[in-house]
Structures are given as C-alpha cells and as structure tokens.
Amino acid sequence: MDLSNAVFDRRAPAADNELFKSVRDVANWFNASGLADDRQAQAVAGIADGRFVEGVREMREASFQVFEPIAAGKPSAAEPLGLLFSRTASSLATGSIELDGTRPELALARWRDPDAVTALLAMLSIQAFFTLPRDRLHSCPRCGWLFLDTSRGGKRRWCSMRTCGNREKVSRHRDHAHA
C-alpha cells in the first residue's frame, strides 16, 4: 500500500502533490519503506535514466488503480493489473528479478537497473493483490490513502490516527463548538 500512497493527498490533491520528484526521492522512499537497505537505496539514487521516475510513478498509479476499487468493494480493472503483470513478466523472463521462494530479489547490481526496480514494484503489487485480505483493505475518507486495517475489531477508519484521525477529530470538535 505504501507505493499507492506515495502522493500527499488523493482526495484533494494540492498543486504540488507529487512525492516522487527525483531519483533521490524514490531512493529515500525505498529505504524508508523497508524495501531497500542503505546500499540498495544508494544504488537506486545512482540511476541516471530520465524515464525511471516516470516508470515508478506509472507503477504507483497502476497499483492504486488495482487496489482502490477493492477498498470500495468493487472489482479491480483489468488494464492496470495487466500492466503490472506485463512489467513483472518481462523482468522475470530476462532474469532481472530472481525469486527467493515467492519473494522477489534483486542483486545489488540490479538495483541500478531502472527496469528491474520498476518491475520489482510491479511484482510486489501483484503479490499484494493475491495475498492481502480484501475485507481489510480500506481507503481513508480524509486523504484517500489506502490502508490495511489490522485492528482487532476491524473498525479502523483513517490511514493514520496521528494525521487524518486527529485532523478529523479536531474538525468535528470545531464544528460542534461553533454549533
């Protein structure tokens, strides 16, 4: 879900809503999300292909288009899922991505390959499509970010209590106080 949420706000996007503005932003995101260690993130930061950031954004949007309908209780569209499968298949066929059991792996040198890195994102999205519990996938009513409800009772309402949850509660309190 982290990839799908790599924008500031999906419901009311500001003029500068993009989190992936540069290769360095993508590398930092990989490291912060736990998908890459420091060396791997440094390798991503060294990618000089000007199309790389656009390819990552394309995988992000395809992922969002697959998961957002699920969060709304609807079937996913075939086209974005097909794009994810296509990107994954080509990298598996060329050996850019290896498998450790069912988990995709990239050798350190492959972290410098823009096609392998975007294919890794596609493969992780496909893996999530088949493994995440659909009844626990939700969209935050405030920002539109997708989240997996892991709460005991399954009643989580916001992507994060610290951001959207608090903002919602403050907004309700102000509305109540002014009424």
JSON list of C-alpha atoms in Angstrom, two decimals:
[
{"chain": "A", "resi": 1, "resn": "MET", "atom": "CA", "xyz": [0.00, 0.00, 0.00]},
{"chain": "A", "resi": 2, "resn": "ASP", "atom": "CA", "xyz": [2.95, 2.31, 0.60]},
{"chain": "A", "resi": 3, "resn": "LEU", "atom": "CA", "xyz": [3.58, 2.59, -3.13]},
{"chain": "A", "resi": 4, "resn": "SER", "atom": "CA", "xyz": [-0.04, 3.55, -3.88]},
{"chain": "A", "resi": 5, "resn": "ASN", "atom": "CA", "xyz": [0.15, 6.20, -1.18]},
{"chain": "A", "resi": 6, "resn": "ALA", "atom": "CA", "xyz": [3.27, 7.94, -2.46]},
{"chain": "A", "resi": 7, "resn": "VAL", "atom": "CA", "xyz": [1.42, 11.22, -3.02]},
{"chain": "A", "resi": 8, "resn": "PHE", "atom": "CA", "xyz": [0.45, 13.80, -0.43]},
{"chain": "A", "resi": 9, "resn": "ASP", "atom": "CA", "xyz": [-3.32, 13.58, -0.82]},
{"chain": "A", "resi": 10, "resn": "ARG", "atom": "CA", "xyz": [-5.53, 11.57, -3.19]},
{"chain": "A", "resi": 11, "resn": "ARG", "atom": "CA", "xyz": [-8.87, 13.16, -2.27]},
{"chain": "A", "resi": 12, "resn": "ALA", "atom": "CA", "xyz": [-7.91, 16.85, -2.54]},
{"chain": "A", "resi": 13, "resn": "PRO", "atom": "CA", "xyz": [-4.53, 16.98, -4.27]},
{"chain": "A", "resi": 14, "resn": "ALA", "atom": "CA", "xyz": [-2.62, 20.23, -3.98]},
{"chain": "A", "resi": 15, "resn": "ALA", "atom": "CA", "xyz": [-0.74, 21.72, -6.93]},
{"chain": "A", "resi": 16, "resn": "ASP", "atom": "CA", "xyz": [2.45, 20.06, -5.67]},
{"chain": "A", "resi": 17, "resn": "ASN", "atom": "CA", "xyz": [1.05, 16.65, -4.68]},
{"chain": "A", "resi": 18, "resn": "GLU", "atom": "CA", "xyz": [3.95, 14.55, -6.01]},
{"chain": "A", "resi": 19, "resn": "LEU", "atom": "CA", "xyz": [6.31, 12.75, -3.62]},
{"chain": "A", "resi": 20, "resn": "PHE", "atom": "CA", "xyz": [8.44, 11.20, -6.39]},
{"chain": "A", "resi": 21, "resn": "LYS", "atom": "CA", "xyz": [10.03, 14.29, -7.91]},
{"chain": "A", "resi": 22, "resn": "SER", "atom": "CA", "xyz": [13.54, 12.90, -8.33]},
{"chain": "A", "resi": 23, "resn": "VAL", "atom": "CA", "xyz": [15.54, 9.70, -8.30]},
{"chain": "A", "resi": 24, "resn": "ARG", "atom": "CA", "xyz": [16.72, 10.66, -4.80]},
{"chain": "A", "resi": 25, "resn": "ASP", "atom": "CA", "xyz": [13.07, 10.83, -3.64]},
{"chain": "A", "resi": 26, "resn": "VAL", "atom": "CA", "xyz": [12.46, 7.32, -4.99]},
{"chain": "A", "resi": 27, "resn": "ALA", "atom": "CA", "xyz": [15.64, 6.03, -3.32]},
{"chain": "A", "resi": 28, "resn": "ASN", "atom": "CA", "xyz": [14.66, 7.61, 0.00]},
{"chain": "A", "resi": 29, "resn": "TRP", "atom": "CA", "xyz": [11.18, 6.09, -0.26]},
{"chain": "A", "resi": 30, "resn": "PHE", "atom": "CA", "xyz": [12.64, 2.62, -0.92]},
{"chain": "A", "resi": 31, "resn": "ASN", "atom": "CA", "xyz": [14.81, 2.93, 2.17]},
{"chain": "A", "resi": 32, "resn": "ALA", "atom": "CA", "xyz": [12.07, 4.41, 4.40]},
{"chain": "A", "resi": 33, "resn": "SER", "atom": "CA", "xyz": [9.56, 1.74, 3.33]},
{"chain": "A", "resi": 34, "resn": "GLY", "atom": "CA", "xyz": [12.00, -1.03, 4.22]},
{"chain": "A", "resi": 35, "resn": "LEU", "atom": "CA", "xyz": [12.12, -2.38, 0.67]},
{"chain": "A", "resi": 36, "resn": "ALA", "atom": "CA", "xyz": [15.80, -1.46, 0.30]},
{"chain": "A", "resi": 37, "resn": "ASP", "atom": "CA", "xyz": [18.72, -1.23, 2.68]},
{"chain": "A", "resi": 38, "resn": "ASP", "atom": "CA", "xyz": [21.15, 1.72, 2.56]},
{"chain": "A", "resi": 39, "resn": "ARG", "atom": "CA", "xyz": [23.37, 0.20, -0.15]},
{"chain": "A", "resi": 40, "resn": "GLN", "atom": "CA", "xyz": [20.41, -0.73, -2.33]},
{"chain": "A", "resi": 41, "resn": "ALA", "atom": "CA", "xyz": [18.85, 2.73, -1.90]},
{"chain": "A", "resi": 42, "resn": "GLN", "atom": "CA", "xyz": [22.18, 4.33, -2.84]},
{"chain": "A", "resi": 43, "resn": "ALA", "atom": "CA", "xyz": [22.22, 2.20, -5.98]},
{"chain": "A", "resi": 44, "resn": "VAL", "atom": "CA", "xyz": [18.70, 3.42, -6.85]},
{"chain": "A", "resi": 45, "resn": "ALA", "atom": "CA", "xyz": [19.82, 7.02, -6.24]},
{"chain": "A", "resi": 46, "resn": "GLY", "atom": "CA", "xyz": [22.52, 6.49, -8.87]},
{"chain": "A", "resi": 47, "resn": "ILE", "atom": "CA", "xyz": [20.08, 5.63, -11.66]},
{"chain": "A", "resi": 48, "resn": "ALA", "atom": "CA", "xyz": [20.62, 8.21, -14.38]},
{"chain": "A", "resi": 49, "resn": "ASP", "atom": "CA", "xyz": [17.80, 7.14, -16.73]},
{"chain": "A", "resi": 50, "resn": "GLY", "atom": "CA", "xyz": [15.48, 10.14, -17.07]},
{"chain": "A", "resi": 51, "resn": "ARG", "atom": "CA", "xyz": [12.45, 7.88, -17.56]},
{"chain": "A", "resi": 52, "resn": "PHE", "atom": "CA", "xyz": [12.97, 5.99, -14.31]},
{"chain": "A", "resi": 53, "resn": "VAL", "atom": "CA", "xyz": [10.96, 8.31, -12.04]},
{"chain": "A", "resi": 54, "resn": "GLU", "atom": "CA", "xyz": [8.12, 8.32, -14.56]},
{"chain": "A", "resi": 55, "resn": "GLY", "atom": "CA", "xyz": [8.21, 4.49, -14.62]},
{"chain": "A", "resi": 56, "resn": "VAL", "atom": "CA", "xyz": [7.95, 4.38, -10.82]},
{"chain": "A", "resi": 57, "resn": "ARG", "atom": "CA", "xyz": [5.01, 6.80, -10.93]},
{"chain": "A", "resi": 58, "resn": "GLU", "atom": "CA", "xyz": [3.37, 4.59, -13.58]},
{"chain": "A", "resi": 59, "resn": "MET", "atom": "CA", "xyz": [3.69, 1.53, -11.29]},
{"chain": "A", "resi": 60, "resn": "ARG", "atom": "CA", "xyz": [2.33, 3.59, -8.38]},
{"chain": "A", "resi": 61, "resn": "GLU", "atom": "CA", "xyz": [-0.74, 4.66, -10.33]},
{"chain": "A", "resi": 62, "resn": "ALA", "atom": "CA", "xyz": [-1.36, 1.16, -11.70]},
{"chain": "A", "resi": 63, "resn": "SER", "atom": "CA", "xyz": [-1.14, -0.19, -8.17]},
{"chain": "A", "resi": 64, "resn": "PHE", "atom": "CA", "xyz": [-3.58, 2.42, -6.90]},
{"chain": "A", "resi": 65, "resn": "GLN", "atom": "CA", "xyz": [-5.99, 1.66, -9.77]},
{"chain": "A", "resi": 66, "resn": "VAL", "atom": "CA", "xyz": [-5.89, -2.03, -8.78]},
{"chain": "A", "resi": 67, "resn": "PHE", "atom": "CA", "xyz": [-6.38, -1.56, -5.03]},
{"chain": "A", "resi": 68, "resn": "GLU", "atom": "CA", "xyz": [-8.68, 1.46, -4.79]},
{"chain": "A", "resi": 69, "resn": "PRO", "atom": "CA", "xyz": [-11.69, -0.38, -6.29]},
{"chain": "A", "resi": 70, "resn": "ILE", "atom": "CA", "xyz": [-11.08, -3.29, -3.91]},
{"chain": "A", "resi": 71, "resn": "ALA", "atom": "CA", "xyz": [-11.18, -0.86, -0.98]},
{"chain": "A", "resi": 72, "resn": "ALA", "atom": "CA", "xyz": [-14.53, 0.36, -2.32]},
{"chain": "A", "resi": 73, "resn": "GLY", "atom": "CA", "xyz": [-15.87, -3.21, -2.58]},
{"chain": "A", "resi": 74, "resn": "LYS", "atom": "CA", "xyz": [-15.65, -3.32, -6.38]},
{"chain": "A", "resi": 75, "resn": "PRO", "atom": "CA", "xyz": [-13.62, -5.49, -8.77]},
{"chain": "A", "resi": 76, "resn": "SER", "atom": "CA", "xyz": [-10.26, -4.23, -9.99]},
{"chain": "A", "resi": 77, "resn": "ALA", "atom": "CA", "xyz": [-9.87, -3.03, -13.55]},
{"chain": "A", "resi": 78, "resn": "ALA", "atom": "CA", "xyz": [-8.03, -5.45, -15.80]},
{"chain": "A", "resi": 79, "resn": "GLU", "atom": "CA", "xyz": [-5.83, -2.89, -17.60]},
{"chain": "A", "resi": 80, "resn": "PRO", "atom": "CA", "xyz": [-3.72, -1.69, -14.64]},
{"chain": "A", "resi": 81, "resn": "LEU", "atom": "CA", "xyz": [-3.38, -5.27, -13.40]},
{"chain": "A", "resi": 82, "resn": "GLY", "atom": "CA", "xyz": [-2.28, -6.29, -16.88]},
{"chain": "A", "resi": 83, "resn": "LEU", "atom": "CA", "xyz": [0.36, -3.55, -16.87]},
{"chain": "A", "resi": 84, "resn": "LEU", "atom": "CA", "xyz": [1.74, -4.84, -13.57]},
{"chain": "A", "resi": 85, "resn": "PHE", "atom": "CA", "xyz": [1.80, -8.42, -14.88]},
{"chain": "A", "resi": 86, "resn": "SER", "atom": "CA", "xyz": [3.46, -7.35, -18.12]},
{"chain": "A", "resi": 87, "resn": "ARG", "atom": "CA", "xyz": [6.23, -5.42, -16.35]},
{"chain": "A", "resi": 88, "resn": "THR", "atom": "CA", "xyz": [6.81, -8.34, -13.98]},
{"chain": "A", "resi": 89, "resn": "ALA", "atom": "CA", "xyz": [6.81, -10.99, -16.71]},
{"chain": "A", "resi": 90, "resn": "SER", "atom": "CA", "xyz": [9.40, -9.23, -18.84]},
{"chain": "A", "resi": 91, "resn": "SER", "atom": "CA", "xyz": [11.83, -8.91, -15.91]},
{"chain": "A", "resi": 92, "resn": "LEU", "atom": "CA", "xyz": [11.35, -12.49, -14.82]},
{"chain": "A", "resi": 93, "resn": "ALA", "atom": "CA", "xyz": [11.92, -13.67, -18.40]},
{"chain": "A", "resi": 94, "resn": "THR", "atom": "CA", "xyz": [15.17, -11.70, -18.72]},
{"chain": "A", "resi": 95, "resn": "GLY", "atom": "CA", "xyz": [16.43, -12.69, -15.27]},
{"chain": "A", "resi": 96, "resn": "SER", "atom": "CA", "xyz": [16.39, -9.12, -13.92]},
{"chain": "A", "resi": 97, "resn": "ILE", "atom": "CA", "xyz": [14.40, -10.35, -10.92]},
{"chain": "A", "resi": 98, "resn": "GLU", "atom": "CA", "xyz": [15.20, -13.58, -9.11]},
{"chain": "A", "resi": 99, "resn": "LEU", "atom": "CA", "xyz": [12.93, -15.37, -6.69]},
{"chain": "A", "resi": 100, "resn": "ASP", "atom": "CA", "xyz": [13.76, -16.37, -3.14]},
{"chain": "A", "resi": 101, "resn": "GLY", "atom": "CA", "xyz": [10.85, -18.74, -2.65]},
{"chain": "A", "resi": 102, "resn": "THR", "atom": "CA", "xyz": [7.98, -16.49, -3.67]},
{"chain": "A", "resi": 103, "resn": "ARG", "atom": "CA", "xyz": [9.71, -13.24, -2.69]},
{"chain": "A", "resi": 104, "resn": "PRO", "atom": "CA", "xyz": [11.33, -11.19, -5.47]},
{"chain": "A", "resi": 105, "resn": "GLU", "atom": "CA", "xyz": [15.04, -10.45, -5.03]},
{"chain": "A", "resi": 106, "resn": "LEU", "atom": "CA", "xyz": [17.40, -8.12, -6.82]},
{"chain": "A", "resi": 107, "resn": "ALA", "atom": "CA", "xyz": [21.17, -8.49, -6.80]},
{"chain": "A", "resi": 108, "resn": "LEU", "atom": "CA", "xyz": [22.88, -5.24, -5.80]},
{"chain": "A", "resi": 109, "resn": "ALA", "atom": "CA", "xyz": [23.84, -4.52, -9.41]},
{"chain": "A", "resi": 110, "resn": "ARG", "atom": "CA", "xyz": [20.17, -4.82, -10.44]},
{"chain": "A", "resi": 111, "resn": "TRP", "atom": "CA", "xyz": [19.23, -2.01, -8.03]},
{"chain": "A", "resi": 112, "resn": "ARG", "atom": "CA", "xyz": [20.94, 0.26, -10.60]},
{"chain": "A", "resi": 113, "resn": "ASP", "atom": "CA", "xyz": [18.72, -1.08, -13.41]},
{"chain": "A", "resi": 114, "resn": "PRO", "atom": "CA", "xyz": [15.61, 1.12, -13.80]},
{"chain": "A", "resi": 115, "resn": "ASP", "atom": "CA", "xyz": [13.62, -1.68, -15.48]},
{"chain": "A", "resi": 116, "resn": "ALA", "atom": "CA", "xyz": [14.42, -4.17, -12.72]},
{"chain": "A", "resi": 117, "resn": "VAL", "atom": "CA", "xyz": [13.49, -1.71, -9.97]},
{"chain": "A", "resi": 118, "resn": "THR", "atom": "CA", "xyz": [10.13, -0.79, -11.54]},
{"chain": "A", "resi": 119, "resn": "ALA", "atom": "CA", "xyz": [9.46, -4.48, -12.20]},
{"chain": "A", "resi": 120, "resn": "LEU", "atom": "CA", "xyz": [10.14, -5.21, -8.53]},
{"chain": "A", "resi": 121, "resn": "LEU", "atom": "CA", "xyz": [7.45, -2.69, -7.60]},
{"chain": "A", "resi": 122, "resn": "ALA", "atom": "CA", "xyz": [5.06, -4.28, -10.08]},
{"chain": "A", "resi": 123, "resn": "MET", "atom": "CA", "xyz": [5.74, -7.75, -8.70]},
{"chain": "A", "resi": 124, "resn": "LEU", "atom": "CA", "xyz": [5.21, -6.63, -5.10]},
{"chain": "A", "resi": 125, "resn": "SER", "atom": "CA", "xyz": [1.88, -5.09, -6.12]},
{"chain": "A", "resi": 126, "resn": "ILE", "atom": "CA", "xyz": [0.81, -8.35, -7.79]},
{"chain": "A", "resi": 127, "resn": "GLN", "atom": "CA", "xyz": [1.88, -10.30, -4.72]},
{"chain": "A", "resi": 128, "resn": "ALA", "atom": "CA", "xyz": [-0.24, -7.97, -2.56]},
{"chain": "A", "resi": 129, "resn": "PHE", "atom": "CA", "xyz": [-3.19, -8.37, -4.95]},
{"chain": "A", "resi": 130, "resn": "PHE", "atom": "CA", "xyz": [-3.23, -12.10, -4.30]},
{"chain": "A", "resi": 131, "resn": "THR", "atom": "CA", "xyz": [-2.36, -12.13, -0.60]},
{"chain": "A", "resi": 132, "resn": "LEU", "atom": "CA", "xyz": [-3.90, -9.12, 1.16]},
{"chain": "A", "resi": 133, "resn": "PRO", "atom": "CA", "xyz": [-7.23, -9.72, 2.88]},
{"chain": "A", "resi": 134, "resn": "ARG", "atom": "CA", "xyz": [-9.67, -7.76, 0.73]},
{"chain": "A", "resi": 135, "resn": "ASP", "atom": "CA", "xyz": [-12.15, -7.20, 3.53]},
{"chain": "A", "resi": 136, "resn": "ARG", "atom": "CA", "xyz": [-9.46, -5.35, 5.50]},
{"chain": "A", "resi": 137, "resn": "LEU", "atom": "CA", "xyz": [-8.38, -3.04, 2.67]},
{"chain": "A", "resi": 138, "resn": "HIS", "atom": "CA", "xyz": [-9.83, 0.47, 3.05]},
{"chain": "A", "resi": 139, "resn": "SER", "atom": "CA", "xyz": [-9.46, 3.99, 1.74]},
{"chain": "A", "resi": 140, "resn": "CYS", "atom": "CA", "xyz": [-9.07, 6.88, 4.16]},
{"chain": "A", "resi": 141, "resn": "PRO", "atom": "CA", "xyz": [-12.11, 9.18, 3.84]},
{"chain": "A", "resi": 142, "resn": "ARG", "atom": "CA", "xyz": [-9.93, 12.21, 4.52]},
{"chain": "A", "resi": 143, "resn": "CYS", "atom": "CA", "xyz": [-6.85, 11.81, 2.26]},
{"chain": "A", "resi": 144, "resn": "GLY", "atom": "CA", "xyz": [-7.72, 8.81, 0.07]},
{"chain": "A", "resi": 145, "resn": "TRP", "atom": "CA", "xyz": [-4.68, 6.78, 1.09]},
{"chain": "A", "resi": 146, "resn": "LEU", "atom": "CA", "xyz": [-5.18, 3.04, 1.10]},
{"chain": "A", "resi": 147, "resn": "PHE", "atom": "CA", "xyz": [-4.55, 1.08, 4.27]},
{"chain": "A", "resi": 148, "resn": "LEU", "atom": "CA", "xyz": [-4.85, -2.41, 5.63]},
{"chain": "A", "resi": 149, "resn": "ASP", "atom": "CA", "xyz": [-6.99, -2.49, 8.76]},
{"chain": "A", "resi": 150, "resn": "THR", "atom": "CA", "xyz": [-5.09, -4.67, 11.20]},
{"chain": "A", "resi": 151, "resn": "SER", "atom": "CA", "xyz": [-7.06, -3.51, 14.23]},
{"chain": "A", "resi": 152, "resn": "ARG", "atom": "CA", "xyz": [-8.56, -6.22, 16.40]},
{"chain": "A", "resi": 153, "resn": "GLY", "atom": "CA", "xyz": [-12.16, -5.25, 15.75]},
{"chain": "A", "resi": 154, "resn": "GLY", "atom": "CA", "xyz": [-11.66, -4.27, 12.12]},
{"chain": "A", "resi": 155, "resn": "LYS", "atom": "CA", "xyz": [-13.10, -0.79, 12.71]},
{"chain": "A", "resi": 156, "resn": "ARG", "atom": "CA", "xyz": [-10.14, 1.44, 11.80]},
{"chain": "A", "resi": 157, "resn": "ARG", "atom": "CA", "xyz": [-11.35, 4.48, 9.88]},
{"chain": "A", "resi": 158, "resn": "TRP", "atom": "CA", "xyz": [-8.29, 6.51, 8.92]},
{"chain": "A", "resi": 159, "resn": "CYS", "atom": "CA", "xyz": [-4.92, 5.86, 7.34]},
{"chain": "A", "resi": 160, "resn": "SER", "atom": "CA", "xyz": [-3.27, 7.16, 10.49]},
{"chain": "A", "resi": 161, "resn": "MET", "atom": "CA", "xyz": [-4.67, 8.34, 13.77]},
{"chain": "A", "resi": 162, "resn": "ARG", "atom": "CA", "xyz": [-1.75, 10.76, 14.12]},
{"chain": "A", "resi": 163, "resn": "THR", "atom": "CA", "xyz": [-2.59, 12.62, 10.92]},
{"chain": "A", "resi": 164, "resn": "CYS", "atom": "CA", "xyz": [-6.03, 12.14, 9.39]},
{"chain": "A", "resi": 165, "resn": "GLY", "atom": "CA", "xyz": [-7.67, 10.79, 12.56]},
{"chain": "A", "resi": 166, "resn": "ASN", "atom": "CA", "xyz": [-6.57, 13.76, 14.63]},
{"chain": "A", "resi": 167, "resn": "ARG", "atom": "CA", "xyz": [-7.49, 16.22, 11.88]},
{"chain": "A", "resi": 168, "resn": "GLU", "atom": "CA", "xyz": [-10.95, 14.69, 11.61]},
{"chain": "A", "resi": 169, "resn": "LYS", "atom": "CA", "xyz": [-11.50, 14.83, 15.36]},
{"chain": "A", "resi": 170, "resn": "VAL", "atom": "CA", "xyz": [-10.31, 18.45, 15.55]},
{"chain": "A", "resi": 171, "resn": "SER", "atom": "CA", "xyz": [-12.60, 19.34, 12.65]},
{"chain": "A", "resi": 172, "resn": "ARG", "atom": "CA", "xyz": [-15.59, 17.70, 14.34]},
{"chain": "A", "resi": 173, "resn": "HIS", "atom": "CA", "xyz": [-14.77, 19.41, 17.62]},
{"chain": "A", "resi": 174, "resn": "ARG", "atom": "CA", "xyz": [-14.61, 22.83, 15.92]},
{"chain": "A", "resi": 175, "resn": "ASP", "atom": "CA", "xyz": [-17.89, 22.16, 14.09]},
{"chain": "A", "resi": 176, "resn": "HIS", "atom": "CA", "xyz": [-19.52, 21.11, 17.37]},
{"chain": "A", "resi": 177, "resn": "ALA", "atom": "CA", "xyz": [-18.14, 24.12, 19.26]},
{"chain": "A", "resi": 178, "resn": "HIS", "atom": "CA", "xyz": [-19.40, 26.55, 16.59]},
{"chain": "A", "resi": 179, "resn": "ALA", "atom": "CA", "xyz": [-22.86, 24.99, 16.50]}
]
